[in-house]
Amino acid sequence: MSILKLYLTSLEPDMSQTIYSQSIGGYVSNSLIYPETTVSSIVGLYDTSVSLDTPSSGNWSEWTGIEYININNELMKVSPVSNGSISVTQRGYNGIVNMHIKDDIARASSSKELFNDVFNDEHKQYRCIALKNVSSLTEPSGEQTATDISVYFKQSSRNSDSVIRIALEKPTNQYLNSISTSWSTMQIIDTSLIGIYLDNHFKESYLKILSGEGTGQAKIISSFDSETGTYTFYNSFSSSYDYSINVKYEVFPSPAQRIKTGTEVPTMTGENIIPFFVPDENTPMRFIIEGSEFSTSDLAPNDILYIWLEREVKKGTAKFENNDLVLNINYGVS
Amino acid sequence: MLISDLKLLLRFNTDSIFEEVSQTNMIKTGDSSISVLSNGGGYVMQNDQYLFGDGISSDGYSTDISSAMTLGFWLYPVSPGLAINPNNSLPTSIEMPLLDFTDIGSATSSVIKLTEHTSETGSNYLKVSMFNENYSASSEEYIPLTWHYFWIVYSENGLGIYIDGKQNSLQNENGSVPSSLSGSFLDLYINHSVEGYSWNLAKNYGIIDDIFVLNIANSNNSDIQRVINDGVKFLVDDIYTSTFVDKSSIYFNDPETITITSLIDDMSYVIAGRNDGKILRGSPLLWENRRSFSNLEEIDILGLSSSSQEDGFLKLVNETVRL
């Protein structure tokens, strides 16, 4: 079964992102868009108390100040959260009431996050979040692959002065793990990749050593040579490693484009982009390339799809409340 | 394509009450026209009307129910209150018909019957009867005028009633759960009491939607949830049964209170940092002390010769101001 999660994006790889307004493309960060945990018992349609499991962090500190929780599309307004016994002051805050069962994901939502009040001259602002398949990488991995992914708004903003559109950006390369055939301080050569990927297919991606000398060390790839299967890095690994022993390594999906500020319009051209659109259940957004042997809309474990959000407000609008939206991601399992 | 376990499906998408497994229409009895909410919102039961269905060639719906069954539907219940018992003048619960699966061709041999009942608390409860009430049990109470989801599971092990996704404790259980329903082919009545009506037995005028019957016992919470949250098609249509929906709400309001967290005057500009991350730059001239010109002496301080005061504002006449 696939597990998909939404993360903030950041300038550097393998970092936490604590400033929501800086989730404007680049690498997937280690920060979920909202802290989350799981539901510990069934919540019926009209129940006003919810039991949650203790978050994986072991405490509720990330949930301090939380005003809303989101389970299965439903926003609930809640009393201050200090433990897993949640008192709901309003079910269906966004007009959606659902049933919840044990192990459903419950996400904490504060009311003033992701977007702020800084807009460009066209009264727009942009954010980029990453949809990642976090299922464990096991063999065979087919069951963990989310197939035929499509994205749409189950519910757009309830504030009529605020319009949200989304665009999709596919990384140039998805997750890969393999074993080097030789390596040095500035390069890893993997002859199994010769001729399979184009030159610079992995440029700007993040490569991490998984075994042997330098386990856990990682570098950003500056170039990839298809003819020799050679990754070259911007800076070097330690010269003290024993480079005669080959290593397992993994390459993470390439970063999304990164804009300088949240008011800059991201580039919306190229085959890796589906431009801004307001998708609904009948017209969802998905990547399909005609004649392609492989579906480009699948996400295997560790694969990523970037989702750009464009928010436009009407000029002169004084009040911005009820700015919530429900993003649904449909997928199948093989 | 519909799954093979599905034996009856009524989604009330059109005025012709179409049963999708047998591909036949139910028949309306009564004078008023059929009322169906738009976008498949449900069938509005009426005081002078009921629906009857008997499948292909009047042979009954091929329910193929022996020792297991699952029945689900949405219901918007109403409560007509209580009736006065003519014998003792005491307020008494009113019974309202809902669904009645009968032997084919027999208007009186009920195999599975669901009725609603009013209570003194103002709530309703659902009663499930089998084999002409040889066995019956009721649900817990639920509030009328609110949509509720009902999921009823029968197996040799017993009866389960789930309302809004939660299993109820069975109330007023009478008799033993039958080991088999022998329901190979059944007729269906909606909002009809085959025994007739009386002072405490009235027509139902609630709304019912998305009725389905499976010939297996399914009490899987995740299936109940998929039907409630995503729709019955995610349970009965194999195009959707392997489709999952990952849901992510993004909630945000703009900051309600803007505060200045830092301030620098570099002698050319005043630069202010705000708690929402925005940085403002302005002329120091605009930040000087604002004066109230409600006092005429303030005008004198400025040394203006031909100006006057109106409602606290300074009116300049033949004066020069540098912008």
XYZ file of C-alpha atoms in Angstrom:
657
model
C 0.000 0.000 0.000
C 1.384 3.380 -0.984
C 1.847 6.130 1.564
C 1.944 9.633 0.124
C 2.856 12.727 2.110
C 3.196 16.426 1.416
C 6.424 18.224 2.315
C 7.612 21.808 2.195
C 10.432 22.626 -0.226
C 13.745 24.287 0.594
C 16.811 25.844 -0.992
C 19.145 23.064 0.172
C 18.600 19.297 0.194
C 18.081 17.234 3.344
C 17.105 20.252 5.461
C 14.163 21.187 7.634
C 12.003 24.044 6.427
C 10.618 26.108 9.275
C 9.563 29.169 7.276
C 6.450 28.301 5.328
C 6.739 31.314 3.040
C 10.112 29.980 1.884
C 8.553 26.826 0.488
C 9.100 28.182 -3.004
C 10.708 25.296 -4.874
C 14.074 23.594 -4.846
C 14.612 20.377 -2.941
C 12.070 18.484 -0.906
C 12.682 19.357 2.730
C 12.411 17.067 5.726
C 9.419 19.065 7.014
C 5.894 17.888 6.480
C 3.550 20.663 5.481
C 1.740 20.044 8.762
C 2.675 17.856 11.732
C 0.730 14.633 11.709
C -0.225 11.586 13.689
C -2.836 8.854 13.431
C -6.396 8.436 14.666
C -6.612 5.873 17.459
C -10.312 4.945 17.273
C -13.336 5.349 15.007
C -14.814 8.834 14.743
C -18.444 8.778 13.597
C -20.016 11.486 11.468
C -21.256 13.534 14.404
C -18.791 12.736 17.200
C -17.263 15.757 18.907
C -14.275 14.073 20.471
C -11.338 12.551 18.649
C -8.609 10.304 20.028
C -5.196 10.604 18.425
C -2.060 8.533 18.857
C 1.014 10.241 20.250
C 3.044 11.695 17.340
C 6.235 9.909 16.310
C 8.205 12.727 17.950
C 6.905 11.428 21.278
C 5.286 14.651 22.407
C 2.733 17.251 21.413
C 5.015 20.291 21.324
C 4.580 20.736 17.557
C 0.834 20.890 18.091
C 0.906 23.833 20.463
C -1.278 26.647 19.204
C -3.046 24.435 16.719
C -6.547 25.660 15.944
C -7.653 23.109 13.375
C -7.028 19.476 12.569
C -7.600 17.881 9.219
C -8.632 14.266 8.790
C -9.815 12.909 5.445
C -10.558 16.329 3.949
C -12.538 17.447 6.965
C -11.351 20.474 8.886
C -12.294 20.459 12.546
C -11.945 23.429 14.821
C -10.521 22.154 18.080
C -9.775 23.281 21.605
C -6.088 23.747 22.480
C -4.216 20.488 21.970
C -2.015 19.157 24.748
C -2.531 15.414 24.395
C -4.323 12.861 22.262
C -7.799 13.587 23.596
C -9.082 16.231 21.238
C -12.225 18.206 21.929
C -13.835 19.344 18.699
C -15.656 22.660 18.872
C -16.853 22.503 15.258
C -17.023 19.535 12.908
C -16.926 20.155 9.173
C -15.479 23.639 9.436
C -14.999 23.614 5.661
C -18.413 22.100 5.003
C -17.084 18.551 4.668
C -18.010 15.975 7.315
C -16.484 12.545 7.056
C -16.086 9.334 9.008
C -12.634 8.490 10.325
C -11.175 5.170 11.359
C -8.179 3.955 13.308
C -4.842 4.771 11.670
C -6.231 7.532 9.448
C -3.787 10.434 9.181
C -4.660 13.475 11.295
C -2.809 16.667 10.394
C -2.494 19.745 12.538
C -3.277 23.050 10.865
C -2.671 26.497 12.185
C -4.622 29.240 10.518
C -1.724 31.403 9.430
C 0.638 29.262 7.460
C 1.990 28.600 3.990
C 0.665 31.847 2.519
C 1.119 35.350 3.879
C 0.042 38.813 2.787
C 2.951 39.591 0.474
C 1.766 39.742 -3.141
C 3.190 40.852 -6.456
C 1.749 43.600 -8.653
C -0.819 41.188 -10.008
C -1.921 40.357 -6.448
C -0.487 36.848 -6.702
C 1.869 34.747 -4.619
C 3.379 31.301 -5.160
C 4.379 28.294 -3.097
C 5.754 24.879 -3.982
C 5.120 21.692 -2.033
C 6.361 18.193 -2.731
C 4.214 15.063 -2.914
C 6.448 12.164 -1.908
C 5.841 8.427 -1.802
C 7.251 7.520 1.613
C 6.418 3.821 1.405
C 9.289 1.631 2.469
C 11.505 0.467 -0.353
C 11.099 -3.284 -0.419
C 11.264 -5.857 -3.160
C 9.130 -6.318 -5.103
C 8.248 -2.647 -4.908
C 5.190 -2.865 -7.133
C 2.723 -2.792 -4.273
C 4.255 0.359 -2.882
C 4.001 2.210 -6.171
C 1.133 4.664 -6.465
C -0.081 4.416 -10.040
C -1.874 6.856 -12.292
C -1.667 9.740 -9.871
C -4.019 12.622 -10.482
C -4.465 15.806 -8.495
C -7.563 17.963 -8.161
C -9.363 20.327 -5.828
C -12.049 18.616 -3.834
C -12.821 22.031 -2.473
C -11.356 25.338 -3.563
C -10.996 28.349 -1.311
C -14.242 29.327 0.376
C -13.153 32.949 0.272
C -14.564 34.309 -2.983
C -11.860 36.982 -3.050
C -9.111 34.377 -3.086
C -8.481 32.160 -6.127
C -6.084 29.210 -5.979
C -4.646 27.425 -9.005
C -2.142 24.597 -9.109
C 0.590 23.522 -11.496
C 2.523 20.255 -11.490
C 6.256 19.895 -11.974
C 7.871 16.535 -12.503
C 11.516 16.126 -11.465
C 13.925 15.349 -14.296
C 14.995 12.193 -12.505
C 13.225 10.137 -9.887
C 14.777 8.080 -7.101
C 17.556 5.652 -8.000
C 19.818 3.400 -5.960
C 22.731 1.431 -7.280
C 26.365 0.412 -6.645
C 29.415 2.263 -7.903
C 31.920 0.557 -10.166
C 34.609 3.037 -9.148
C 34.728 6.344 -7.341
C 36.986 9.193 -6.242
C 36.727 12.387 -4.238
C 34.848 14.225 -7.008
C 33.208 11.437 -9.029
C 31.236 8.221 -8.845
C 31.226 5.950 -11.871
C 28.431 3.434 -12.367
C 28.822 1.603 -15.652
C 25.370 0.036 -15.291
C 23.936 3.447 -16.209
C 25.873 3.862 -19.450
C 23.582 4.852 -22.282
C 20.444 4.585 -20.159
C 20.121 8.220 -19.141
C 20.948 11.371 -21.092
C 23.885 13.615 -20.243
C 23.192 15.714 -17.154
C 20.034 13.743 -16.410
C 20.969 13.831 -12.708
C 22.364 17.381 -12.606
C 21.560 19.178 -9.333
C 20.253 15.972 -7.740
C 21.409 14.889 -4.313
C 23.496 11.724 -4.057
C 24.043 9.965 -0.751
C 26.470 7.154 0.104
C 24.697 4.176 1.704
C 27.547 1.813 2.535
C 31.246 1.625 3.213
C 33.446 4.686 3.508
C 31.479 7.894 3.758
C 28.176 6.261 4.676
C 25.608 9.018 5.116
C 27.731 11.595 3.283
C 26.049 13.309 0.358
C 26.854 15.668 -2.492
C 25.004 17.596 -5.156
C 25.700 16.338 -8.667
C 27.099 18.978 -11.015
C 27.026 16.815 -14.145
C 26.348 13.313 -15.443
C 28.120 11.745 -18.407
C 25.942 9.189 -20.167
C 28.816 7.686 -22.149
C 30.776 6.657 -19.060
C 28.075 6.592 -16.372
C 29.970 9.215 -14.366
C 28.522 11.538 -11.762
C 30.626 14.590 -10.987
C 30.040 16.692 -7.863
C 30.320 20.378 -7.033
C 32.619 19.618 -4.100
C 34.622 16.668 -2.992
C 34.314 13.803 -0.544
C 37.023 13.423 2.048
C 40.399 12.403 0.673
C 40.830 10.014 3.609
C 38.288 7.465 2.279
C 39.420 4.172 0.795
C 38.232 4.649 -2.775
C 39.210 1.123 -3.812
C 36.040 -0.297 -2.199
C 32.848 0.368 -4.110
C 29.799 1.752 -2.341
C 26.049 1.585 -2.506
C 24.512 4.960 -3.188
C 21.142 6.594 -3.785
C 20.177 9.560 -5.935
C 17.157 11.544 -4.822
C 14.707 13.103 -7.259
C 15.971 16.293 -8.863
C 14.829 19.593 -7.372
C 12.004 21.719 -8.677
C 12.798 25.123 -10.072
C 13.209 27.601 -7.234
C 11.912 31.135 -7.413
C 13.691 33.992 -5.647
C 10.672 35.132 -3.691
C 7.123 33.963 -3.184
C 5.914 36.699 -5.498
C 7.937 35.615 -8.535
C 6.082 33.631 -11.193
C 7.626 30.179 -11.744
C 8.437 29.148 -15.318
C 5.501 27.288 -16.761
C 7.008 25.836 -19.918
C 8.660 22.518 -20.741
C 7.596 18.888 -20.780
C 8.054 18.554 -17.032
C 5.417 21.172 -16.299
C 1.642 21.184 -16.387
C 0.797 24.919 -16.170
C -1.524 26.535 -13.638
C -5.073 25.307 -13.767
C -8.078 24.824 -11.503
C -8.638 21.063 -11.630
C -11.773 19.450 -10.301
C -12.830 15.848 -9.873
C -13.911 15.600 -13.514
C -10.812 17.302 -14.924
C -7.904 16.270 -12.690
C -4.268 17.003 -13.514
C -1.923 14.132 -14.377
C 1.218 13.494 -16.397
C 0.612 11.281 -19.392
C 2.818 11.282 -22.450
C 1.234 9.821 -25.546
C 2.929 6.641 -26.748
C 5.123 6.363 -23.710
C 5.830 2.810 -22.647
C 5.987 3.808 -19.023
C 3.375 5.769 -17.208
C 4.901 9.022 -16.088
C 2.178 9.498 -13.540
C 3.380 6.758 -11.200
C 5.289 7.359 -7.991
C 7.502 4.545 -6.734
C 8.909 4.726 -3.172
C 10.928 7.941 -2.659
C 9.656 9.443 -5.925
C 8.362 12.989 -5.898
C 5.886 15.207 -7.697
C 6.066 18.953 -7.098
C 2.847 20.910 -6.721
C 2.920 24.669 -7.305
C 0.180 26.748 -5.725
C -0.758 30.150 -7.056
C -2.929 32.326 -4.874
C -4.542 35.436 -6.334
C -6.592 37.894 -4.349
C -8.894 40.599 -5.543
C -7.469 44.068 -5.264
C -8.681 45.978 -2.256
C -9.950 42.960 -0.392
C -9.764 43.686 3.293
C -10.468 40.370 4.899
C -8.919 36.990 4.268
C -10.647 34.305 6.191
C -11.870 30.879 5.175
C -8.869 30.455 2.953
C -8.822 26.715 2.954
C -8.680 24.261 0.138
C -8.821 20.523 -0.157
C -6.342 18.906 -2.482
C -7.191 15.333 -3.410
C -4.653 12.962 -4.852
C -6.163 9.923 -6.540
C -4.001 6.895 -7.173
C -4.245 3.203 -7.816
C -2.184 0.307 -6.559
C -0.732 -2.336 -8.811
C -18.262 -2.851 -13.858
C -20.278 -3.763 -10.776
C -18.796 -6.372 -8.440
C -20.410 -9.813 -8.401
C -21.332 -9.626 -4.696
C -23.596 -6.679 -5.407
C -27.223 -7.761 -5.716
C -29.146 -4.515 -5.647
C -28.205 -0.882 -6.231
C -30.496 2.140 -6.247
C -28.751 5.490 -6.610
C -31.840 7.575 -7.474
C -30.084 9.526 -10.189
C -33.253 9.961 -12.246
C -37.026 10.135 -11.753
C -37.327 6.632 -13.170
C -36.200 4.653 -10.136
C -33.611 2.458 -11.830
C -32.186 -0.616 -10.135
C -28.737 -1.100 -11.643
C -28.058 -4.805 -11.093
C -31.274 -6.075 -12.677
C -31.410 -3.050 -15.007
C -35.099 -2.607 -14.256
C -37.206 0.282 -13.001
C -39.181 0.210 -9.782
C -42.869 0.954 -10.042
C -44.537 3.821 -8.241
C -47.894 3.365 -6.595
C -49.795 6.505 -5.622
C -51.078 9.686 -7.178
C -48.254 12.168 -6.719
C -45.253 12.200 -9.028
C -41.888 10.815 -7.948
C -39.642 13.347 -6.256
C -35.888 12.862 -6.533
C -33.322 15.387 -5.328
C -31.010 16.786 -7.979
C -27.580 15.226 -8.620
C -28.651 11.874 -7.229
C -29.428 13.388 -3.849
C -32.000 10.785 -2.930
C -35.640 9.723 -3.177
C -38.129 11.814 -1.213
C -40.627 9.445 0.376
C -44.182 10.751 0.323
C -47.365 10.328 2.268
C -49.411 8.911 -0.595
C -46.807 6.915 -2.461
C -44.605 3.848 -2.315
C -42.191 2.075 -4.640
C -42.249 -1.570 -5.623
C -39.641 -3.539 -7.503
C -39.587 -7.172 -8.571
C -36.633 -7.412 -10.944
C -36.501 -9.011 -14.370
C -39.801 -10.449 -15.648
C -41.297 -9.998 -12.161
C -39.127 -12.852 -10.921
C -37.804 -10.811 -8.023
C -34.371 -9.338 -7.533
C -31.715 -12.049 -7.674
C -30.435 -11.298 -4.184
C -28.925 -14.748 -3.672
C -28.860 -14.203 0.080
C -28.459 -17.307 2.170
C -26.551 -16.834 5.389
C -24.938 -13.450 4.831
C -25.991 -10.001 3.721
C -24.865 -6.386 3.867
C -27.325 -3.559 3.345
C -26.409 0.114 3.270
C -28.148 3.418 2.593
C -28.231 7.108 3.458
C -31.323 8.361 5.286
C -32.560 11.833 6.103
C -35.102 10.895 8.778
C -38.077 12.891 9.959
C -40.055 12.558 13.132
C -43.821 13.071 13.212
C -43.637 12.943 17.021
C -45.740 10.589 19.110
C -49.260 9.265 18.639
C -51.864 9.121 21.409
C -52.922 5.605 22.176
C -56.753 5.614 21.864
C -56.993 2.889 24.480
C -55.111 4.546 27.316
C -54.446 8.094 26.035
C -50.702 7.651 26.515
C -48.184 9.018 24.014
C -46.862 6.162 21.895
C -44.103 5.693 19.355
C -45.050 5.950 15.704
C -43.774 3.314 13.285
C -42.827 4.319 9.735
C -42.042 1.857 6.947
C -38.715 2.066 5.178
C -37.577 -1.032 3.302
C -39.306 -4.381 3.095
C -37.820 -7.323 1.199
C -40.548 -9.909 0.709
C -40.821 -13.322 -0.907
C -41.558 -12.953 -4.597
C -45.201 -12.494 -5.342
C -46.102 -12.340 -1.665
C -47.106 -9.002 -0.245
C -47.213 -10.352 3.277
C -44.241 -12.672 3.655
C -41.526 -10.327 4.818
C -37.981 -11.660 4.819
C -36.123 -8.531 5.920
C -38.002 -5.467 7.036
C -36.625 -2.112 8.169
C -38.892 0.326 9.948
C -38.282 3.625 11.697
C -39.779 4.471 15.059
C -40.142 7.723 16.952
C -39.230 8.011 20.610
C -40.144 10.231 23.557
C -36.756 11.961 23.327
C -37.571 13.353 19.887
C -35.095 10.995 18.246
C -35.788 8.018 16.007
C -34.505 4.476 15.991
C -34.340 1.799 13.323
C -35.830 -1.642 13.754
C -34.633 -4.613 11.709
C -36.991 -7.586 11.514
C -36.529 -10.940 9.842
C -39.060 -13.555 8.800
C -42.184 -11.666 9.815
C -40.593 -10.530 13.051
C -39.489 -13.952 14.225
C -36.319 -12.063 14.966
C -35.985 -8.321 15.500
C -33.566 -5.836 16.983
C -33.340 -2.065 17.076
C -30.593 0.487 16.758
C -29.641 3.182 19.203
C -31.448 6.484 18.763
C -30.419 9.030 16.172
C -31.414 12.631 15.579
C -33.957 13.368 12.824
C -33.490 16.060 10.159
C -29.815 15.150 9.753
C -28.332 12.812 7.159
C -27.264 9.501 8.659
C -25.549 6.521 7.117
C -26.904 3.057 7.918
C -24.921 -0.133 7.367
C -26.563 -3.412 8.355
C -24.708 -6.700 8.382
C -26.332 -10.084 8.777
C -24.511 -13.364 9.185
C -25.045 -16.607 11.033
C -23.220 -14.997 13.921
C -25.742 -12.248 14.343
C -26.883 -8.840 13.245
C -24.808 -5.673 13.225
C -26.208 -2.165 12.854
C -23.773 0.663 12.130
C -24.938 4.264 12.103
C -22.657 7.009 10.818
C -19.773 4.550 10.844
C -20.074 3.324 14.431
C -21.477 0.004 15.506
C -24.573 0.277 17.674
C -25.443 -1.823 20.688
C -28.517 -3.758 19.638
C -31.635 -2.712 21.546
C -34.772 -4.737 22.304
C -33.473 -7.872 20.637
C -36.206 -10.501 20.246
C -35.922 -14.082 19.004
C -32.922 -15.823 17.518
C -31.011 -14.727 14.475
C -32.091 -17.056 11.643
C -29.364 -19.317 10.317
C -30.465 -18.634 6.762
C -32.634 -16.076 5.016
C -33.306 -18.266 1.971
C -33.499 -15.092 -0.031
C -32.625 -16.198 -3.537
C -35.188 -13.921 -5.171
C -36.931 -11.092 -3.322
C -39.287 -8.227 -4.074
C -38.694 -4.831 -2.540
C -41.095 -2.234 -1.156
C -39.895 1.243 -0.225
C -42.086 3.190 2.218
C -44.898 0.690 2.309
C -46.417 -1.209 5.173
C -47.672 -4.482 3.756
C -49.808 -4.986 6.893
C -51.611 -1.688 6.383
C -51.709 1.426 8.553
C -53.161 2.317 11.924
C -53.159 5.067 14.559
C -49.438 4.506 15.309
C -48.278 3.330 11.875
C -47.764 6.200 9.436
C -46.044 6.752 6.109
C -42.444 7.868 6.092
C -41.606 11.182 4.477
C -37.850 11.225 4.953
C -35.287 10.965 2.137
C -33.404 7.774 1.277
C -30.405 7.399 -1.017
C -27.789 4.980 -2.367
C -29.376 1.700 -1.287
C -27.203 -1.345 -1.936
C -27.329 -5.011 -1.013
C -24.389 -7.421 -0.993
C -24.807 -11.155 -0.459
C -21.781 -11.266 1.818
C -21.329 -10.056 5.390
C -18.995 -7.071 5.245
C -18.241 -5.216 8.466
C -14.909 -3.835 7.336
C -14.545 -0.339 8.760
C -12.493 0.875 5.817
C -15.254 -0.175 3.387
C -17.895 1.595 5.481
C -15.654 4.632 5.469
C -15.116 4.552 1.694
C -18.854 4.502 1.095
C -19.560 7.307 3.567
C -16.660 9.539 2.559
C -16.198 8.843 -1.124
C -19.425 7.228 -2.334
C -20.941 3.821 -2.873
C -19.127 3.429 -6.209
C -15.854 2.976 -4.298
C -17.335 -0.238 -2.863
C -19.369 -1.702 -5.713
C -17.731 -0.565 -8.962
C -14.455 -2.329 -9.735
C -13.181 0.738 -11.594
C -12.983 2.415 -8.194
C -12.414 -0.427 -5.757
C -8.629 -0.299 -6.278
C -8.532 3.498 -6.385
C -7.474 5.340 -3.273
C -7.862 8.996 -2.470
C -5.154 10.735 -0.485
C -6.618 13.857 1.044
C -4.779 16.964 2.059
C -6.418 20.117 3.266
C -4.411 23.302 3.282
C -5.808 25.835 5.653
C -4.678 29.392 5.994
C -5.978 32.782 6.994
C -3.958 35.917 6.570
C -2.369 37.313 9.728
C -4.962 39.065 11.853
C -2.588 41.300 13.792
C 0.368 42.991 12.160
C 3.023 44.129 14.612
C 6.340 45.888 14.099
C 9.124 43.660 15.370
C 12.110 45.879 14.477
C 12.720 49.472 13.436
C 15.793 51.253 12.044
C 16.184 54.907 11.071
C 19.236 55.243 8.820
C 18.706 59.032 8.523
C 17.432 58.612 4.960
C 14.643 56.091 5.504
C 12.771 54.445 8.314
C 12.811 50.678 7.813
C 10.340 48.573 9.761
C 10.175 44.776 10.008
C 6.772 43.155 10.555
C 5.818 39.896 12.198
C 4.547 38.523 8.882
C 8.015 38.888 7.332
C 7.235 42.002 5.325
C 9.751 44.904 5.432
C 8.491 48.451 4.991
C 10.592 51.456 3.986
C 9.317 54.989 4.354
C 10.346 58.619 4.601
C 11.136 59.799 8.128
C 9.131 62.951 7.404
C 5.954 60.885 7.397
C 6.804 59.396 10.771
C 7.081 62.702 12.620
C 4.661 63.550 15.338
C 1.168 64.008 14.029
C -0.537 67.084 15.288
C -4.171 67.603 15.979
C -5.360 70.890 14.637
C -8.480 71.003 16.705
C -6.781 73.730 18.693
C -6.344 77.006 16.812
C -3.194 77.692 18.800
C -1.548 74.783 16.948
C -1.976 76.732 13.723
C -0.368 79.736 15.313
C 2.664 77.615 16.248
C 3.229 76.825 12.585
C 3.258 80.499 11.739
C 0.775 80.162 8.923
C -0.987 83.409 8.132
C -3.975 82.434 6.050
C -4.911 78.941 7.192
C -7.825 77.745 9.244
C -9.049 74.698 11.112
C -11.997 72.467 10.144
C -12.968 69.406 12.178
C -9.438 68.861 13.391
C -7.870 69.183 9.937
C -5.590 72.013 8.867
C -6.886 73.936 5.849
C -4.141 75.706 3.926
C -5.023 78.866 2.005
C -2.372 80.415 -0.222
C 0.351 78.426 1.558
C 3.114 76.336 0.030
C 3.885 72.771 1.138
C 6.935 70.827 -0.036
C 6.087 67.208 -0.922
